[in-house]
Amino acid sequence: EVQLVESGGGLVQPGGSLRLSCAASGFTSSDYYMDWVRQAPGKGLEWISRSRNKGNSFSTEYAASVRGRFTISRDVSKNSLYLQMNSLKTEDTAVYYCARTPAGQNAFDFWGQGTLVTVSS
Amino acid sequence: DIQMTQSPSTLSASVGDRVTITCRASQTISRWLAWHQQKPGKGPKLLIYETSNLESGVPSRFSGSGSGTEFTLTISSLEPDDFAIYYCQQYNSYSLTFGQGTRLEIK
């Protein structure tokens, strides 16, 4: 059974840092593109970052809103995806989802349940 | 970035109704469009990819069409489980972007 389980969310002050994790099971995540998407409370979905698959050297993409502050990475041995978030702002408050994307299909085909990040003083 | 605009924002309908949600892109995205369904407190679920391809396990009452800048999601006969929020999403170019969502409510 395919599963994506996010963790690492919590309350952090503006300017602080947090590292999110996404543990994949039921498939080999290095064969897939993996993405982070967030959803501010009561709002819509915002894509923020992508790590392409092993065949594409795990190259990355970022949304302008997080470029230079957030870093996506993987640990292939742990079948996991990470998001290092620095210089956090109040507008980064959201539920953060990881999502799987088949390289040929390019649409998110499986999503986790999300982890809540609250940036507040 | 490509802007995605859905209409309507809210749709009230009854079980058994046929409903259509429209998604417009600010520039052409060919057929690189997906539809996702989200229920309260849950991660989204992929329904349709590449405009009209039904994801495995998704009921056939869901269908998608369109190309270029205008796309539709149709549910042929609403079931109680279909009341949720629906998002279109383009993956033609970065940044990947979503519509603002359509809330499908029980009338």
Coordinates of C-alpha atoms in Angstrom, one line a residue:
Chain A
E1 CA 0.0 0.0 0.0
V2 CA 1.3 3.4 -1.0
Q3 CA 1.7 5.8 1.9
L4 CA 3.2 9.3 2.4
V5 CA 3.5 10.4 6.0
E6 CA 4.5 13.9 6.8
S7 CA 6.0 15.0 10.1
G8 CA 7.9 17.9 11.7
G9 CA 5.3 20.6 11.8
G10 CA 4.7 22.8 14.7
L11 CA 4.8 26.3 16.1
V12 CA 7.8 28.5 15.2
Q13 CA 8.6 32.2 15.6
P14 CA 9.0 34.4 12.6
G15 CA 12.6 34.2 11.4
G16 CA 12.9 30.7 12.7
S17 CA 13.6 27.4 11.0
L18 CA 11.8 24.0 10.7
R19 CA 12.5 20.8 8.8
L20 CA 9.7 18.7 7.5
S21 CA 9.9 15.1 6.6
C22 CA 7.9 12.9 4.4
A23 CA 8.3 9.1 4.8
A24 CA 7.3 7.1 1.7
S25 CA 6.3 3.4 1.8
G26 CA 4.8 1.0 -0.6
F27 CA 7.0 2.3 -3.5
T28 CA 10.5 3.5 -4.3
S29 CA 10.4 7.2 -4.0
S30 CA 13.6 7.7 -6.0
D31 CA 11.8 6.5 -9.1
Y32 CA 9.3 9.4 -8.8
Y33 CA 9.3 13.2 -8.8
M34 CA 8.3 14.3 -5.3
D35 CA 6.7 17.6 -4.4
W36 CA 5.7 19.8 -1.5
V37 CA 2.4 21.6 -1.7
R38 CA 0.9 23.8 1.0
Q39 CA -2.5 25.1 2.0
A40 CA -2.9 28.1 4.2
P41 CA -5.9 27.9 6.7
G42 CA -9.1 28.1 4.8
K43 CA -7.3 28.7 1.5
G44 CA -6.4 26.9 -1.7
L45 CA -3.4 24.8 -2.7
E46 CA 0.0 26.3 -3.5
W47 CA 2.8 24.2 -5.0
I48 CA 6.2 25.2 -3.5
S49 CA 8.9 22.7 -4.5
R50 CA 9.8 19.7 -6.6
S51 CA 12.6 17.1 -6.5
R52 CA 12.8 15.2 -9.8
N53 CA 13.6 11.5 -9.8
K54 CA 16.9 9.7 -9.8
G55 CA 17.0 9.5 -13.6
N56 CA 16.9 13.3 -13.6
S57 CA 19.6 13.6 -10.9
F58 CA 17.1 14.8 -8.3
S59 CA 17.1 18.2 -9.8
T60 CA 14.9 20.8 -8.1
E61 CA 12.4 23.6 -8.7
Y62 CA 11.0 26.2 -6.3
A63 CA 8.1 28.6 -6.3
A64 CA 9.2 32.2 -6.2
S65 CA 7.6 32.6 -2.7
V66 CA 10.0 30.2 -1.1
R67 CA 13.1 30.3 -3.4
G68 CA 16.2 31.1 -1.4
R69 CA 14.5 30.2 2.0
F70 CA 13.4 26.6 1.5
T71 CA 15.5 23.6 0.4
I72 CA 14.1 20.3 -0.8
S73 CA 16.2 17.2 -0.4
R74 CA 16.0 13.4 -0.2
D75 CA 17.5 10.5 1.7
V76 CA 17.2 7.6 -0.7
S77 CA 18.3 5.1 2.0
K78 CA 15.3 6.1 4.1
N79 CA 12.9 6.5 1.2
S80 CA 12.2 10.0 2.5
L81 CA 11.7 13.5 1.3
Y82 CA 12.6 16.7 3.3
L83 CA 11.9 20.4 3.3
Q84 CA 14.2 22.6 5.2
M85 CA 12.4 25.9 5.9
N86 CA 14.5 28.9 7.0
S87 CA 13.6 32.6 7.6
L88 CA 10.0 31.7 8.2
K89 CA 7.3 34.3 7.8
T90 CA 3.8 34.4 9.2
E91 CA 2.5 33.9 5.6
D92 CA 4.2 30.5 5.6
T93 CA 1.6 29.2 8.1
A94 CA -0.1 26.3 6.3
V95 CA -0.6 22.6 6.1
Y96 CA 2.3 21.1 4.2
Y97 CA 1.6 18.1 2.0
C98 CA 4.1 15.9 0.2
A99 CA 2.9 14.5 -3.1
R100 CA 4.1 11.9 -5.5
T101 CA 4.4 12.5 -9.3
P102 CA 5.1 9.8 -11.9
A103 CA 7.9 11.1 -14.1
G104 CA 6.0 10.4 -17.4
Q105 CA 2.6 11.5 -16.2
N106 CA 3.7 14.7 -14.3
A107 CA 0.5 15.1 -12.3
F108 CA 0.5 14.5 -8.5
D109 CA -1.0 11.0 -8.2
F110 CA -0.8 10.5 -4.5
W111 CA -0.8 12.9 -1.5
G112 CA 0.0 12.6 2.1
Q113 CA -2.3 13.8 4.9
G114 CA -0.2 16.9 5.7
T115 CA 1.6 18.5 8.7
L116 CA 0.6 21.9 10.1
V117 CA 3.2 24.6 10.4
T118 CA 2.3 27.7 12.4
V119 CA 4.6 30.8 12.2
S120 CA 3.6 33.1 15.0
S121 CA 5.2 35.1 17.8
Chain B
D1 CA 3.0 32.2 -13.6
I2 CA 0.0 30.8 -15.3
Q3 CA -3.2 31.8 -13.5
M4 CA -6.0 29.2 -13.2
T5 CA -9.5 30.4 -12.6
Q6 CA -12.4 28.1 -11.6
S7 CA -16.1 28.7 -11.8
P8 CA -18.3 28.6 -10.0
S9 CA -16.6 29.0 -6.6
T10 CA -19.5 27.3 -4.9
L11 CA -22.0 24.9 -6.5
S12 CA -25.1 23.6 -4.8
A13 CA -26.6 20.4 -6.2
S14 CA -28.5 17.3 -5.3
V15 CA -27.7 13.6 -5.4
G16 CA -28.3 12.4 -8.9
D17 CA -27.6 15.8 -10.6
R18 CA -25.2 16.3 -13.4
V19 CA -22.7 19.1 -12.6
T20 CA -19.9 20.8 -14.5
I21 CA -17.0 22.8 -13.2
T22 CA -15.0 25.1 -15.5
C23 CA -11.3 25.9 -15.3
R24 CA -9.6 28.6 -17.4
A25 CA -5.9 29.1 -17.8
S26 CA -4.4 32.6 -18.4
Q27 CA -2.4 31.1 -21.3
T28 CA -2.4 27.9 -23.2
I29 CA -1.4 24.8 -21.3
S30 CA -2.1 22.3 -24.1
R31 CA -3.7 19.3 -22.2
W32 CA -1.5 19.4 -19.1
L33 CA -4.3 19.7 -16.6
A34 CA -5.3 17.7 -13.6
W35 CA -8.4 17.6 -11.3
H36 CA -8.1 16.9 -7.6
Q37 CA -10.8 16.3 -5.0
Q38 CA -10.3 17.3 -1.4
K39 CA -12.4 16.5 1.6
P40 CA -12.2 18.2 5.0
G41 CA -9.0 17.4 6.9
K42 CA -7.6 15.2 4.2
G43 CA -5.0 15.5 1.5
P44 CA -6.3 15.9 -2.0
K45 CA -6.9 12.9 -4.3
L46 CA -6.2 12.8 -8.0
L47 CA -9.3 12.3 -10.2
I48 CA -8.2 13.1 -13.7
Y49 CA -4.8 13.8 -15.4
E50 CA -3.9 15.1 -18.9
T51 CA -7.3 16.7 -19.2
S52 CA -9.4 13.6 -19.7
N53 CA -7.6 10.5 -18.3
L54 CA -9.3 8.9 -15.4
E55 CA -7.0 7.9 -12.5
S56 CA -7.2 4.3 -11.6
G57 CA -10.0 3.5 -9.2
V58 CA -11.9 6.8 -9.8
P59 CA -15.6 6.1 -10.7
S60 CA -16.6 6.6 -14.4
R61 CA -19.1 9.2 -13.5
F62 CA -16.2 11.6 -13.4
S63 CA -15.0 12.9 -16.8
G64 CA -12.8 15.8 -18.1
S65 CA -12.5 17.6 -21.3
G66 CA -10.9 20.7 -22.9
S67 CA -7.6 21.9 -24.3
G68 CA -5.6 25.1 -24.6
T69 CA -7.1 27.4 -22.0
E70 CA -10.6 26.1 -21.2
F71 CA -11.3 22.8 -19.4
T72 CA -14.2 21.2 -17.7
L73 CA -14.8 18.5 -15.0
T74 CA -18.2 16.8 -15.2
I75 CA -19.8 14.5 -12.7
S76 CA -22.6 12.7 -14.5
S77 CA -24.7 11.7 -11.5
L78 CA -23.8 13.0 -8.1
E79 CA -23.3 10.5 -5.3
P80 CA -23.2 11.5 -1.6
D81 CA -19.4 10.9 -1.5
D82 CA -18.8 13.5 -4.2
F83 CA -19.6 16.6 -2.0
A84 CA -16.1 18.1 -1.6
I85 CA -13.8 20.8 -2.9
Y86 CA -12.4 20.4 -6.5
Y87 CA -9.2 21.9 -7.7
C88 CA -7.8 22.1 -11.2
Q89 CA -4.1 22.2 -11.6
Q90 CA -1.8 23.0 -14.6
Y91 CA 1.5 21.3 -15.1
N92 CA 2.5 22.8 -18.4
S93 CA 5.1 25.1 -16.8
Y94 CA 6.6 26.2 -13.5
S95 CA 5.4 27.3 -11.1
L96 CA 2.8 24.6 -11.1
T97 CA -0.5 26.4 -10.2
F98 CA -4.0 25.5 -9.0
G99 CA -7.4 27.0 -9.4
Q100 CA -8.9 28.6 -6.3
G101 CA -11.2 25.6 -5.8
T102 CA -14.9 24.9 -6.3
R103 CA -16.9 23.8 -3.2
L104 CA -19.6 21.3 -4.2
E105 CA -22.4 21.5 -1.6
I106 CA -25.5 19.5 -1.0
K107 CA -28.6 21.5 -1.9

